[in-house]
Amino acid sequence: MVPAGAFLLFLPIAWTCPPQKADYVMVSCFPNAIIANVPECPYGWEIDQLSLGGVCYTGIHSQGYYRFIISDLTPKNHSYCGTLSEFMPGKDPKYIFFNSIVSNDTLLTVRHQPVNYTFSCVYRAAYLVNHAVFSQRVATVYVNNGSLGTFKSQLSMNVFTNSKFLYAKDAPYVIDTSEIGSEVFIGIEAKGLSNRFKVVINNCWATPTPYSTDNKRWSLIINSCSSDSTVTIFENGKDSRSTFKFHSFRFQRLEKVSTVWLHCEVQVCDGDRLVCQP
């Protein structure tokens, strides 16, 4: 009698998925999420054998790719599925978030080449927003930067009715000559960001043109401090919105009805890693 085990020598090895020699990862960077895609079956690895950061086996099939999602960049425990972050200070400060998709075969023998797809997203921390506060226009600035990743946070600067900052004024907002000197309430807000990120106003100044580099300018906030007693800062670096007020004015030797443009340098600050309040 022929032993039954002898027949196993003639059975071919069947691949559960066709192996691909994939040496790239496609990354999409969003304000509060990162999505990484690798071609399915990389070097023969099944989706349940690949993990995010060696921790989370949460990959899903997506049109020929294995997709892994980092759904929270800054959770309370500082790491989502092994995601790490680093703050790079300097003239153009940045946040870098990075992780990897790695193989992990629990079998005694490993039949595929190990893979480690490391990826990162870079987010700028400092931005310039502009707004016409008198004779105002709608001013929503979409920030887009970087080839590795984009921080498409929506920064908006609005004029509000009073110090409660509940209702924004409808455009256009015109100050009559008799109202020059009245209080103007400004709020700068970042939407679509994790709650840990705070908006910090570094500098604000006004010009008679839309250009922030105009030589004719009047400073309102310098190094996060009021330039004089006509400027009051209510909140700065405490939340996703910072607020202040100043007294309206006109630039001299210009036409009777002049538009005053407000420019503010703001920084997005990680409140769990840095001291954000000036």
Tab-separated table of C-alpha atoms in Angstrom:
chain	number	residue	atom	x	y	z
A	1	MET	CA	0.000	0.000	0.000
A	2	VAL	CA	1.268	3.489	-0.901
A	3	PRO	CA	1.325	5.889	2.070
A	4	ALA	CA	-1.307	8.582	1.747
A	5	GLY	CA	1.233	11.293	2.535
A	6	ALA	CA	3.159	10.529	-0.665
A	7	PHE	CA	0.502	12.178	-2.792
A	8	LEU	CA	1.235	15.572	-1.190
A	9	LEU	CA	4.554	15.722	-3.041
A	10	PHE	CA	2.754	16.193	-6.348
A	11	LEU	CA	0.345	18.957	-5.284
A	12	PRO	CA	1.328	22.449	-6.573
A	13	ILE	CA	1.630	25.403	-4.193
A	14	ALA	CA	-1.444	27.606	-4.721
A	15	TRP	CA	-1.132	31.367	-4.179
A	16	THR	CA	-4.168	32.858	-2.500
A	17	CYS	CA	-3.416	36.124	-4.307
A	18	PRO	CA	-1.109	36.920	-7.235
A	19	PRO	CA	2.095	38.460	-5.797
A	20	GLN	CA	3.081	41.960	-6.925
A	21	LYS	CA	6.537	43.462	-6.594
A	22	ALA	CA	5.214	46.738	-5.245
A	23	ASP	CA	7.844	49.146	-3.962
A	24	TYR	CA	5.696	52.254	-3.537
A	25	VAL	CA	2.943	53.582	-1.314
A	26	MET	CA	0.401	56.277	-2.227
A	27	VAL	CA	-0.391	58.704	0.576
A	28	SER	CA	-3.193	61.247	0.937
A	29	CYS	CA	-2.845	63.785	3.746
A	30	PHE	CA	-5.938	65.454	5.174
A	31	PRO	CA	-6.428	67.884	8.084
A	32	ASN	CA	-7.231	65.151	10.578
A	33	ALA	CA	-6.529	61.910	8.739
A	34	ILE	CA	-3.923	60.155	6.594
A	35	ILE	CA	-4.759	57.451	4.042
A	36	ALA	CA	-2.054	55.112	2.729
A	37	ASN	CA	-2.550	52.687	-0.187
A	38	VAL	CA	-0.281	49.865	-1.347
A	39	PRO	CA	-0.984	47.602	-4.343
A	40	GLU	CA	-2.839	44.513	-3.191
A	41	CYS	CA	-0.923	41.321	-2.505
A	42	PRO	CA	2.535	42.977	-2.262
A	43	TYR	CA	5.130	40.222	-2.645
A	44	GLY	CA	2.358	37.724	-1.876
A	45	TRP	CA	1.202	39.136	1.462
A	46	GLU	CA	-2.494	38.911	2.289
A	47	ILE	CA	-4.303	41.921	3.743
A	48	ASP	CA	-4.714	40.232	7.141
A	49	GLN	CA	-0.917	39.763	7.306
A	50	LEU	CA	-0.185	43.491	6.979
A	51	SER	CA	-0.572	45.940	9.828
A	52	LEU	CA	-0.362	49.666	10.416
A	53	GLY	CA	2.570	50.410	12.679
A	54	GLY	CA	2.791	46.729	13.581
A	55	VAL	CA	-0.286	47.297	15.761
A	56	CYS	CA	-3.521	47.623	13.794
A	57	TYR	CA	-4.686	45.022	11.272
A	58	THR	CA	-7.283	47.370	9.841
A	59	GLY	CA	-6.522	47.258	6.121
A	60	ILE	CA	-9.408	47.183	3.643
A	61	HIS	CA	-9.666	46.327	-0.058
A	62	SER	CA	-10.028	49.364	-2.306
A	63	GLN	CA	-9.984	48.910	-6.109
A	64	GLY	CA	-6.763	46.952	-6.442
A	65	TYR	CA	-5.129	48.369	-3.326
A	66	TYR	CA	-4.853	47.654	0.364
A	67	ARG	CA	-5.927	50.807	2.205
A	68	PHE	CA	-4.881	51.792	5.719
A	69	ILE	CA	-6.391	54.841	7.416
A	70	ILE	CA	-5.006	56.919	10.275
A	71	SER	CA	-8.285	58.449	11.376
A	72	ASP	CA	-6.902	60.679	14.131
A	73	LEU	CA	-3.545	62.439	13.912
A	74	THR	CA	-3.504	63.611	17.513
A	75	PRO	CA	-5.492	61.281	19.786
A	76	LYS	CA	-5.329	61.650	23.553
A	77	ASN	CA	-2.818	58.829	23.915
A	78	HIS	CA	-0.522	60.611	21.412
A	79	SER	CA	-0.391	57.677	18.995
A	80	TYR	CA	-2.918	56.106	16.654
A	81	CYS	CA	-1.780	52.651	15.517
A	82	GLY	CA	1.869	53.533	16.071
A	83	THR	CA	1.725	56.918	14.346
A	84	LEU	CA	4.581	59.161	15.454
A	85	SER	CA	4.889	62.919	15.104
A	86	GLU	CA	7.703	65.438	15.265
A	87	PHE	CA	7.670	69.233	15.443
A	88	MET	CA	10.309	71.009	13.352
A	89	PRO	CA	10.783	74.604	14.572
A	90	GLY	CA	12.378	77.397	12.578
A	91	LYS	CA	11.348	80.144	10.174
A	92	ASP	CA	8.890	77.765	8.497
A	93	PRO	CA	7.790	75.428	11.333
A	94	LYS	CA	6.274	72.093	10.372
A	95	TYR	CA	4.652	69.019	11.846
A	96	ILE	CA	5.729	65.633	10.456
A	97	PHE	CA	3.568	62.552	11.014
A	98	PHE	CA	4.933	59.165	9.993
A	99	ASN	CA	4.031	55.492	10.200
A	100	SER	CA	4.576	52.276	8.258
A	101	ILE	CA	2.716	49.317	6.829
A	102	VAL	CA	4.602	46.173	7.779
A	103	SER	CA	4.252	42.436	7.206
A	104	ASN	CA	3.790	40.033	10.104
A	105	ASP	CA	3.438	36.338	9.384
A	106	THR	CA	2.769	34.352	12.558
A	107	LEU	CA	3.539	31.032	10.883
A	108	LEU	CA	6.688	29.102	11.766
A	109	THR	CA	8.144	29.644	8.290
A	110	VAL	CA	7.918	32.871	6.279
A	111	ARG	CA	7.440	32.341	2.550
A	112	HIS	CA	7.397	35.950	1.357
A	113	GLN	CA	9.857	38.787	1.347
A	114	PRO	CA	9.183	41.004	4.408
A	115	VAL	CA	7.812	44.450	3.525
A	116	ASN	CA	7.942	47.782	5.333
A	117	TYR	CA	6.206	50.696	3.618
A	118	THR	CA	7.198	53.819	5.546
A	119	PHE	CA	5.289	57.008	4.753
A	120	SER	CA	4.946	60.504	6.150
A	121	CYS	CA	2.932	63.705	5.870
A	122	VAL	CA	4.292	67.195	6.376
A	123	TYR	CA	2.012	69.977	7.602
A	124	ARG	CA	2.975	73.624	7.782
A	125	ALA	CA	2.395	75.261	11.138
A	126	ALA	CA	2.492	78.956	10.143
A	127	TYR	CA	0.201	80.786	7.698
A	128	LEU	CA	-0.739	84.274	6.552
A	129	VAL	CA	-4.409	85.204	6.298
A	130	ASN	CA	-5.735	88.386	4.735
A	131	HIS	CA	-9.061	90.106	5.001
A	132	ALA	CA	-10.665	93.398	3.980
A	133	VAL	CA	-12.211	94.477	7.252
A	134	PHE	CA	-13.787	97.675	6.010
A	135	SER	CA	-15.785	97.402	2.802
A	136	GLN	CA	-15.041	93.746	3.431
A	137	ARG	CA	-15.051	90.869	1.013
A	138	VAL	CA	-15.573	87.246	1.861
A	139	ALA	CA	-12.154	86.001	2.962
A	140	THR	CA	-11.724	82.266	3.245
A	141	VAL	CA	-8.170	81.116	2.685
A	142	TYR	CA	-7.503	77.536	1.632
A	143	VAL	CA	-4.013	76.542	2.666
A	144	ASN	CA	-2.203	74.011	0.495
A	145	ASN	CA	1.447	73.088	0.855
A	146	GLY	CA	3.982	70.341	0.325
A	147	SER	CA	4.492	67.393	-1.979
A	148	LEU	CA	4.515	64.746	0.734
A	149	GLY	CA	1.299	65.970	2.256
A	150	THR	CA	-1.175	68.830	2.311
A	151	PHE	CA	-2.718	70.533	5.291
A	152	LYS	CA	-6.005	71.651	3.720
A	153	SER	CA	-7.243	73.353	6.817
A	154	GLN	CA	-9.639	76.189	6.239
A	155	LEU	CA	-8.477	79.358	7.923
A	156	SER	CA	-11.029	82.143	8.035
A	157	MET	CA	-10.953	85.682	9.353
A	158	ASN	CA	-14.281	87.347	10.078
A	159	VAL	CA	-15.639	90.570	11.514
A	160	PHE	CA	-18.132	89.981	14.336
A	161	THR	CA	-20.896	92.123	15.773
A	162	ASN	CA	-19.618	92.248	19.368
A	163	SER	CA	-17.258	90.705	21.926
A	164	LYS	CA	-19.360	87.532	22.232
A	165	PHE	CA	-18.196	86.540	18.724
A	166	LEU	CA	-21.418	84.700	17.933
A	167	TYR	CA	-22.482	86.404	14.706
A	168	ALA	CA	-20.267	87.428	11.821
A	169	LYS	CA	-21.132	90.556	9.890
A	170	ASP	CA	-22.453	90.126	6.374
A	171	ALA	CA	-20.361	91.481	3.533
A	172	PRO	CA	-19.921	94.223	2.551
A	173	TYR	CA	-19.145	95.861	5.869
A	174	VAL	CA	-18.840	99.637	5.425
A	175	ILE	CA	-17.850	102.077	8.155
A	176	ASP	CA	-19.185	105.584	7.634
A	177	THR	CA	-17.042	108.608	8.368
A	178	SER	CA	-19.048	109.278	11.516
A	179	GLU	CA	-18.221	105.744	12.759
A	180	ILE	CA	-14.439	106.030	12.443
A	181	GLY	CA	-13.044	105.026	15.821
A	182	SER	CA	-15.743	102.451	16.527
A	183	GLU	CA	-14.730	98.991	17.736
A	184	VAL	CA	-14.047	96.225	15.210
A	185	PHE	CA	-14.181	92.627	16.496
A	186	ILE	CA	-12.025	90.060	14.656
A	187	GLY	CA	-12.029	86.273	14.941
A	188	ILE	CA	-9.561	83.932	13.219
A	189	GLU	CA	-10.641	80.300	13.136
A	190	ALA	CA	-9.216	77.017	11.861
A	191	LYS	CA	-11.737	74.382	10.801
A	192	GLY	CA	-11.147	70.725	10.073
A	193	LEU	CA	-8.307	70.369	12.576
A	194	SER	CA	-7.880	68.049	15.518
A	195	ASN	CA	-9.007	69.582	18.816
A	196	ARG	CA	-5.429	69.550	20.053
A	197	PHE	CA	-4.415	72.198	17.525
A	198	LYS	CA	-4.755	75.827	18.602
A	199	VAL	CA	-4.624	79.024	16.547
A	200	VAL	CA	-1.948	81.461	17.697
A	201	ILE	CA	-1.859	85.005	16.318
A	202	ASN	CA	1.733	86.200	16.029
A	203	ASN	CA	1.378	89.497	14.149
A	204	CYS	CA	-1.446	91.533	12.615
A	205	TRP	CA	-1.234	94.717	10.584
A	206	ALA	CA	-3.448	96.799	8.314
A	207	THR	CA	-2.765	98.204	4.832
A	208	PRO	CA	-4.804	100.291	2.362
A	209	THR	CA	-4.263	97.611	-0.333
A	210	PRO	CA	-4.708	93.818	-0.491
A	211	TYR	CA	-0.923	93.407	-0.415
A	212	SER	CA	0.562	92.402	2.924
A	213	THR	CA	3.958	93.838	1.911
A	214	ASP	CA	2.610	97.348	1.308
A	215	ASN	CA	4.960	99.938	2.850
A	216	LYS	CA	1.977	101.894	4.120
A	217	ARG	CA	0.910	99.802	7.096
A	218	TRP	CA	-0.330	100.049	10.669
A	219	SER	CA	0.579	97.386	13.227
A	220	LEU	CA	-2.119	96.050	15.540
A	221	ILE	CA	-0.522	92.951	17.100
A	222	ILE	CA	3.245	92.486	17.425
A	223	ASN	CA	4.706	89.228	18.712
A	224	SER	CA	1.271	88.203	20.058
A	225	CYS	CA	0.951	91.445	22.051
A	226	SER	CA	-1.254	94.502	21.464
A	227	SER	CA	0.597	97.312	19.719
A	228	ASP	CA	-1.167	99.969	21.829
A	229	SER	CA	-4.172	100.573	24.060
A	230	THR	CA	-6.594	100.658	21.111
A	231	VAL	CA	-6.118	96.901	20.577
A	232	THR	CA	-7.508	94.282	22.968
A	233	ILE	CA	-6.716	90.564	22.635
A	234	PHE	CA	-9.442	88.350	24.099
A	235	GLU	CA	-8.156	84.846	23.360
A	236	ASN	CA	-4.971	83.715	21.659
A	237	GLY	CA	-3.606	80.174	21.493
A	238	LYS	CA	-6.333	78.805	23.750
A	239	ASP	CA	-8.603	77.177	21.181
A	240	SER	CA	-9.153	76.729	17.452
A	241	ARG	CA	-10.285	80.362	17.318
A	242	SER	CA	-8.427	83.467	18.465
A	243	THR	CA	-10.157	86.824	18.892
A	244	PHE	CA	-9.299	90.497	19.359
A	245	LYS	CA	-10.693	93.967	18.752
A	246	PHE	CA	-9.334	97.327	17.626
A	247	HIS	CA	-10.643	100.802	16.892
A	248	SER	CA	-11.416	101.542	13.246
A	249	PHE	CA	-9.409	104.211	11.410
A	250	ARG	CA	-8.626	105.625	7.965
A	251	PHE	CA	-5.351	105.979	6.129
A	252	GLN	CA	-4.724	109.654	5.379
A	253	ARG	CA	-4.205	111.194	1.917
A	254	LEU	CA	-6.338	108.523	0.260
A	255	GLU	CA	-9.720	108.654	-1.430
A	256	LYS	CA	-12.704	109.416	0.774
A	257	VAL	CA	-13.869	105.809	0.918
A	258	SER	CA	-10.837	103.594	1.555
A	259	THR	CA	-10.691	99.852	2.090
A	260	VAL	CA	-8.573	98.731	5.009
A	261	TRP	CA	-7.083	95.265	4.655
A	262	LEU	CA	-6.087	93.244	7.679
A	263	HIS	CA	-3.230	90.729	7.502
A	264	CYS	CA	-2.378	88.268	10.269
A	265	GLU	CA	0.434	85.790	10.664
A	266	VAL	CA	-0.984	82.818	12.554
A	267	GLN	CA	0.488	79.542	13.708
A	268	VAL	CA	-1.189	76.184	14.209
A	269	CYS	CA	0.099	74.868	17.528
A	270	ASP	CA	-0.186	71.367	19.016
A	271	GLY	CA	-1.406	72.109	22.518
A	272	ASP	CA	-0.436	68.690	23.914
A	273	ARG	CA	3.178	69.043	22.838
A	274	LEU	CA	3.875	72.770	23.011
A	275	VAL	CA	2.991	75.802	25.100
A	276	CYS	CA	0.629	77.619	22.759
A	277	GLN	CA	-0.676	80.559	24.778
A	278	PRO	CA	1.696	83.535	24.505
